[in-house]
mmCIF file of C-alpha atoms in Angstrom:
data_model
loop_
_atom_site.group_PDB
_atom_site.id
_atom_site.type_symbol
_atom_site.label_atom_id
_atom_site.label_comp_id
_atom_site.label_asym_id
_atom_site.label_seq_id
_atom_site.Cartn_x
_atom_site.Cartn_y
_atom_site.Cartn_z
ATOM 1 C CA ASP A 1 13.318 9.564 12.087
ATOM 2 C CA ALA A 2 9.823 9.500 10.604
ATOM 3 C CA MET A 3 10.129 9.638 6.826
ATOM 4 C CA VAL A 4 6.493 9.980 5.737
ATOM 5 C CA ILE A 5 4.325 11.855 8.179
ATOM 6 C CA GLN A 6 0.573 12.153 8.088
ATOM 7 C CA ASN A 7 -1.577 14.481 10.137
ATOM 8 C CA PRO A 8 -3.881 14.017 11.798
ATOM 9 C CA ARG A 9 -3.827 10.277 12.539
ATOM 10 C CA TYR A 10 -7.545 10.341 13.252
ATOM 11 C CA GLN A 11 -9.993 12.793 11.736
ATOM 12 C CA VAL A 12 -13.688 13.084 12.397
ATOM 13 C CA THR A 13 -15.856 15.227 10.158
ATOM 14 C CA GLN A 14 -19.526 15.732 9.498
ATOM 15 C CA PHE A 15 -21.356 14.688 6.395
ATOM 16 C CA GLY A 16 -20.710 17.323 3.732
ATOM 17 C CA LYS A 17 -18.143 19.294 5.740
ATOM 18 C CA PRO A 18 -14.872 19.767 3.813
ATOM 19 C CA VAL A 19 -11.804 18.173 5.296
ATOM 20 C CA THR A 20 -8.089 18.315 4.463
ATOM 21 C CA LEU A 21 -5.557 15.607 5.229
ATOM 22 C CA SER A 22 -1.863 16.352 5.099
ATOM 23 C CA CYS A 23 1.257 14.404 4.267
ATOM 24 C CA SER A 24 4.895 15.399 4.449
ATOM 25 C CA GLN A 25 8.084 13.542 3.633
ATOM 26 C CA THR A 26 11.744 13.895 4.510
ATOM 27 C CA LEU A 27 12.966 11.528 1.785
ATOM 28 C CA ASN A 28 13.079 14.131 -0.991
ATOM 29 C CA HIS A 29 11.211 11.697 -3.216
ATOM 30 C CA ASN A 30 9.806 12.857 -6.534
ATOM 31 C CA VAL A 31 6.526 10.994 -6.317
ATOM 32 C CA MET A 32 3.761 11.262 -3.746
ATOM 33 C CA TYR A 33 0.641 9.087 -3.753
ATOM 34 C CA TRP A 34 -2.716 9.140 -2.031
ATOM 35 C CA TYR A 35 -4.532 5.857 -1.430
ATOM 36 C CA GLN A 36 -7.893 5.081 0.100
ATOM 37 C CA GLN A 37 -8.135 1.805 2.002
ATOM 38 C CA LYS A 38 -11.326 0.390 3.448
ATOM 39 C CA SER A 39 -11.385 -2.434 5.949
ATOM 40 C CA SER A 40 -10.026 -5.740 4.599
ATOM 41 C CA GLN A 41 -9.619 -4.274 1.118
ATOM 42 C CA ALA A 42 -6.647 -3.440 -1.040
ATOM 43 C CA PRO A 43 -5.391 0.139 -1.052
ATOM 44 C CA LYS A 44 -7.035 2.056 -3.899
ATOM 45 C CA LEU A 45 -4.908 4.643 -5.652
ATOM 46 C CA LEU A 46 -6.671 8.006 -5.880
ATOM 47 C CA PHE A 47 -3.938 10.057 -7.558
ATOM 48 C CA HIS A 48 -0.239 10.754 -7.552
ATOM 49 C CA TYR A 49 2.148 13.610 -8.231
ATOM 50 C CA TYR A 50 5.395 13.234 -10.102
ATOM 51 C CA ASP A 51 7.045 16.443 -8.985
ATOM 52 C CA LYS A 52 4.345 18.966 -9.889
ATOM 53 C CA ASP A 53 2.676 16.793 -12.507
ATOM 54 C CA PHE A 54 -0.684 15.635 -11.243
ATOM 55 C CA ASN A 55 -2.043 12.231 -12.295
ATOM 56 C CA ASN A 56 -5.631 11.451 -11.456
ATOM 57 C CA GLU A 57 -6.981 7.895 -11.571
ATOM 58 C CA ALA A 58 -9.935 7.599 -13.941
ATOM 59 C CA ASP A 59 -12.337 6.391 -11.258
ATOM 60 C CA THR A 60 -11.380 8.886 -8.545
ATOM 61 C CA PRO A 61 -14.490 10.937 -7.707
ATOM 62 C CA ASP A 62 -14.386 14.698 -8.309
ATOM 63 C CA ASN A 63 -15.063 15.093 -4.606
ATOM 64 C CA PHE A 64 -11.389 14.306 -4.031
ATOM 65 C CA GLN A 65 -8.762 16.906 -4.879
ATOM 66 C CA SER A 66 -5.066 17.181 -4.150
ATOM 67 C CA ARG A 67 -2.432 19.869 -3.846
ATOM 68 C CA ARG A 68 1.336 19.637 -3.746
ATOM 69 C CA PRO A 69 2.752 23.072 -2.946
ATOM 70 C CA ASN A 70 6.344 21.821 -2.733
ATOM 71 C CA THR A 71 8.390 18.615 -2.781
ATOM 72 C CA SER A 72 7.825 17.868 0.877
ATOM 73 C CA PHE A 73 4.085 18.377 1.283
ATOM 74 C CA CYS A 74 0.971 16.972 -0.298
ATOM 75 C CA PHE A 75 -2.654 17.522 0.726
ATOM 76 C CA LEU A 76 -5.838 15.573 0.147
ATOM 77 C CA ASP A 77 -8.998 17.688 0.100
ATOM 78 C CA ILE A 78 -12.374 16.015 0.370
ATOM 79 C CA ARG A 79 -14.866 18.681 -0.623
ATOM 80 C CA SER A 80 -18.082 17.110 0.590
ATOM 81 C CA PRO A 81 -17.423 13.910 2.523
ATOM 82 C CA GLY A 82 -20.079 11.256 2.370
ATOM 83 C CA LEU A 83 -20.526 8.262 4.649
ATOM 84 C CA GLY A 84 -18.880 6.106 1.989
ATOM 85 C CA ASP A 85 -15.686 8.142 2.252
ATOM 86 C CA ALA A 86 -14.965 6.858 5.735
ATOM 87 C CA ALA A 87 -11.708 4.963 5.328
ATOM 88 C CA MET A 88 -8.007 4.952 6.047
ATOM 89 C CA TYR A 89 -6.166 7.391 3.784
ATOM 90 C CA LEU A 90 -2.583 6.446 3.089
ATOM 91 C CA CYS A 91 0.118 8.689 1.714
ATOM 92 C CA ALA A 92 3.142 7.085 0.072
ATOM 93 C CA THR A 93 6.285 8.282 -1.654
ATOM 94 C CA SER A 94 8.788 6.840 -4.089
ATOM 95 C CA ARG A 95 11.853 8.129 -5.901
ATOM 96 C CA ALA A 96 10.236 7.634 -9.291
ATOM 97 C CA THR A 97 7.303 5.817 -10.830
ATOM 98 C CA GLY A 98 9.209 3.503 -13.094
ATOM 99 C CA GLY A 99 11.417 0.614 -12.323
ATOM 100 C CA THR A 100 11.557 -1.005 -8.963
ATOM 101 C CA ASP A 101 11.164 2.027 -6.751
ATOM 102 C CA THR A 102 9.568 0.945 -3.528
ATOM 103 C CA GLN A 103 6.710 2.959 -2.139
ATOM 104 C CA TYR A 104 7.117 4.079 1.453
ATOM 105 C CA PHE A 105 3.953 4.669 3.391
ATOM 106 C CA GLY A 106 2.981 7.064 6.112
ATOM 107 C CA PRO A 107 1.022 5.854 9.158
ATOM 108 C CA GLY A 108 -2.301 6.809 7.571
ATOM 109 C CA THR A 109 -5.207 9.001 8.617
ATOM 110 C CA ARG A 110 -8.384 7.251 9.666
ATOM 111 C CA LEU A 111 -11.347 9.368 8.582
ATOM 112 C CA THR A 112 -14.718 9.018 10.268
ATOM 113 C CA VAL A 113 -17.752 10.726 8.714
ATOM 114 C CA LEU A 114 -20.688 11.358 11.038
ATOM 115 C CA GLY B 1 -9.060 -7.029 -16.236
ATOM 116 C CA GLN B 2 -6.265 -7.121 -13.728
ATOM 117 C CA ASN B 3 -6.533 -9.422 -10.778
ATOM 118 C CA ILE B 4 -4.521 -10.372 -7.705
ATOM 119 C CA ASP B 5 -5.730 -13.343 -5.634
ATOM 120 C CA GLN B 6 -4.677 -14.150 -2.089
ATOM 121 C CA PRO B 7 -6.386 -16.163 0.646
ATOM 122 C CA THR B 8 -8.442 -13.940 2.908
ATOM 123 C CA GLU B 9 -7.225 -15.369 6.183
ATOM 124 C CA MET B 10 -4.763 -17.952 7.503
ATOM 125 C CA THR B 11 -3.993 -19.261 10.970
ATOM 126 C CA ALA B 12 -0.663 -20.639 12.153
ATOM 127 C CA THR B 13 1.084 -21.531 15.396
ATOM 128 C CA GLU B 14 3.922 -19.618 17.028
ATOM 129 C CA GLY B 15 7.267 -21.124 16.026
ATOM 130 C CA ALA B 16 5.864 -22.794 12.917
ATOM 131 C CA ILE B 17 6.212 -22.003 9.196
ATOM 132 C CA VAL B 18 3.492 -20.538 6.995
ATOM 133 C CA GLN B 19 3.279 -19.955 3.248
ATOM 134 C CA ILE B 20 1.018 -17.234 1.850
ATOM 135 C CA ASN B 21 0.238 -17.629 -1.832
ATOM 136 C CA CYS B 22 -0.507 -14.968 -4.410
ATOM 137 C CA THR B 23 -1.607 -15.453 -8.023
ATOM 138 C CA TYR B 24 -1.861 -12.620 -10.473
ATOM 139 C CA GLN B 25 -3.182 -11.740 -13.898
ATOM 140 C CA THR B 26 -2.004 -8.337 -15.005
ATOM 141 C CA SER B 27 -1.300 -6.452 -18.203
ATOM 142 C CA GLY B 28 2.442 -6.829 -18.172
ATOM 143 C CA PHE B 29 4.746 -7.464 -15.274
ATOM 144 C CA ASN B 30 7.521 -5.356 -13.810
ATOM 145 C CA GLY B 31 7.887 -7.014 -10.468
ATOM 146 C CA LEU B 32 5.967 -8.182 -7.428
ATOM 147 C CA PHE B 33 6.029 -6.691 -3.940
ATOM 148 C CA TRP B 34 5.048 -8.083 -0.572
ATOM 149 C CA TYR B 35 4.014 -5.658 2.162
ATOM 150 C CA GLN B 36 3.152 -6.276 5.816
ATOM 151 C CA GLN B 37 0.337 -4.271 7.354
ATOM 152 C CA HIS B 38 -0.527 -4.368 11.052
ATOM 153 C CA ALA B 39 -4.085 -3.474 11.960
ATOM 154 C CA GLY B 40 -4.675 0.258 11.729
ATOM 155 C CA GLU B 41 -1.186 0.946 10.409
ATOM 156 C CA ALA B 42 0.403 1.612 7.035
ATOM 157 C CA PRO B 43 1.887 -1.126 4.849
ATOM 158 C CA THR B 44 5.623 -1.666 5.255
ATOM 159 C CA PHE B 45 7.825 -3.090 2.516
ATOM 160 C CA LEU B 46 8.976 -6.695 2.877
ATOM 161 C CA SER B 47 10.293 -7.861 -0.488
ATOM 162 C CA TYR B 48 10.499 -7.330 -4.226
ATOM 163 C CA ASN B 49 10.843 -10.092 -6.866
ATOM 164 C CA VAL B 50 11.230 -9.554 -10.582
ATOM 165 C CA LEU B 51 13.153 -12.700 -11.569
ATOM 166 C CA ASP B 52 12.047 -16.270 -10.996
ATOM 167 C CA GLY B 53 13.242 -17.938 -7.856
ATOM 168 C CA LEU B 54 13.512 -17.505 -4.140
ATOM 169 C CA GLU B 55 14.712 -14.396 -2.315
ATOM 170 C CA GLU B 56 15.569 -14.925 1.334
ATOM 171 C CA LYS B 57 15.655 -12.211 3.969
ATOM 172 C CA GLY B 58 16.065 -13.561 7.458
ATOM 173 C CA ARG B 59 12.881 -15.292 8.584
ATOM 174 C CA PHE B 60 11.012 -14.150 5.481
ATOM 175 C CA SER B 61 11.447 -15.500 1.943
ATOM 176 C CA SER B 62 9.585 -14.672 -1.239
ATOM 177 C CA PHE B 63 9.288 -16.824 -4.340
ATOM 178 C CA LEU B 64 8.247 -15.935 -7.870
ATOM 179 C CA SER B 65 7.271 -17.933 -10.948
ATOM 180 C CA ARG B 66 6.459 -15.559 -13.803
ATOM 181 C CA SER B 67 5.323 -18.318 -16.146
ATOM 182 C CA LYS B 68 2.710 -19.402 -13.603
ATOM 183 C CA GLY B 69 1.759 -15.912 -12.441
ATOM 184 C CA TYR B 70 2.463 -17.056 -8.915
ATOM 185 C CA SER B 71 4.322 -15.938 -5.831
ATOM 186 C CA TYR B 72 4.473 -16.948 -2.221
ATOM 187 C CA LEU B 73 5.726 -15.404 0.989
ATOM 188 C CA LEU B 74 7.253 -17.871 3.431
ATOM 189 C CA LEU B 75 7.475 -16.944 7.095
ATOM 190 C CA LYS B 76 9.595 -19.133 9.379
ATOM 191 C CA GLU B 77 9.849 -19.327 13.165
ATOM 192 C CA LEU B 78 6.622 -17.428 13.510
ATOM 193 C CA GLN B 79 6.358 -14.879 16.287
ATOM 194 C CA MET B 80 3.236 -13.324 17.747
ATOM 195 C CA LYS B 81 4.269 -9.955 16.248
ATOM 196 C CA ASP B 82 3.925 -11.498 12.775
ATOM 197 C CA SER B 83 0.155 -11.346 13.188
ATOM 198 C CA ALA B 84 -0.757 -8.895 10.440
ATOM 199 C CA SER B 85 -2.125 -8.663 6.922
ATOM 200 C CA TYR B 86 0.241 -9.475 4.087
ATOM 201 C CA LEU B 87 -0.411 -7.712 0.802
ATOM 202 C CA CYS B 88 0.795 -8.836 -2.579
ATOM 203 C CA ALA B 89 1.152 -6.113 -5.232
ATOM 204 C CA VAL B 90 2.259 -6.279 -8.868
ATOM 205 C CA LEU B 91 3.780 -3.541 -11.017
ATOM 206 C CA ASP B 92 2.038 -3.752 -14.378
ATOM 207 C CA SER B 93 3.327 -2.669 -17.791
ATOM 208 C CA ASN B 94 2.500 0.978 -16.982
ATOM 209 C CA TYR B 95 4.371 0.714 -13.670
ATOM 210 C CA GLN B 96 1.058 0.982 -11.848
ATOM 211 C CA LEU B 97 0.959 -0.972 -8.592
ATOM 212 C CA ILE B 98 -1.957 -3.418 -8.586
ATOM 213 C CA TRP B 99 -2.805 -4.517 -5.066
ATOM 214 C CA GLY B 100 -4.294 -7.686 -3.662
ATOM 215 C CA ALA B 101 -6.784 -7.408 -0.795
ATOM 216 C CA GLY B 102 -4.304 -8.950 1.616
ATOM 217 C CA THR B 103 -4.123 -12.116 3.690
ATOM 218 C CA LYS B 104 -4.836 -11.747 7.387
ATOM 219 C CA LEU B 105 -2.425 -13.992 9.290
ATOM 220 C CA ILE B 106 -3.433 -15.018 12.799
ATOM 221 C CA ILE B 107 -0.721 -16.492 15.010
ATOM 222 C CA LYS B 108 -1.782 -18.667 17.940
ATOM 223 C CA PRO B 109 0.465 -19.522 20.900
#
């Protein structure tokens, strides 16, 4: 019954070693989001896709990239993780970006950078 | 700038009532969401308010006053499982979701 699935739930990587986090959804939603959330802080939007249209937040570092090969899947690539990138990464989906469309979140991937 | 303010932490007793406040200053307003987030888990949707007044959903109610830039989440008959962070988020004029840092609610027996 899981609607937004994230793998892995826990990821450990080494400083500078590329890592990919994955998200899939069974809701057939048009929009997929990636957020970074550090302890006791608000989720920070990194980017979102409306269908295949990619929207990058102005302050998202170039180190973070995303791919959406189809409606169901979206990937977050961190090219050279630094210690400051250790965080929970949340994927969310919504039907559309306007109006009152609720965002539904996956369980998150907790990234540790050694 | 855009700003969402919530208390950092609150403590309440099992069976009691607690009110979590949220004030906001955003460029435009298209509604306010409350999410619940248990430690180490993703936020889950609780409520959405776009008109002034109180919306009740079982033990949880959410209130909005647009003129005051203010909302609260009211939790009744508190249970231990309600221990979580509660995040307030506002949809601004660009339909961007602006998040508060969350209020950590601790429930004591």
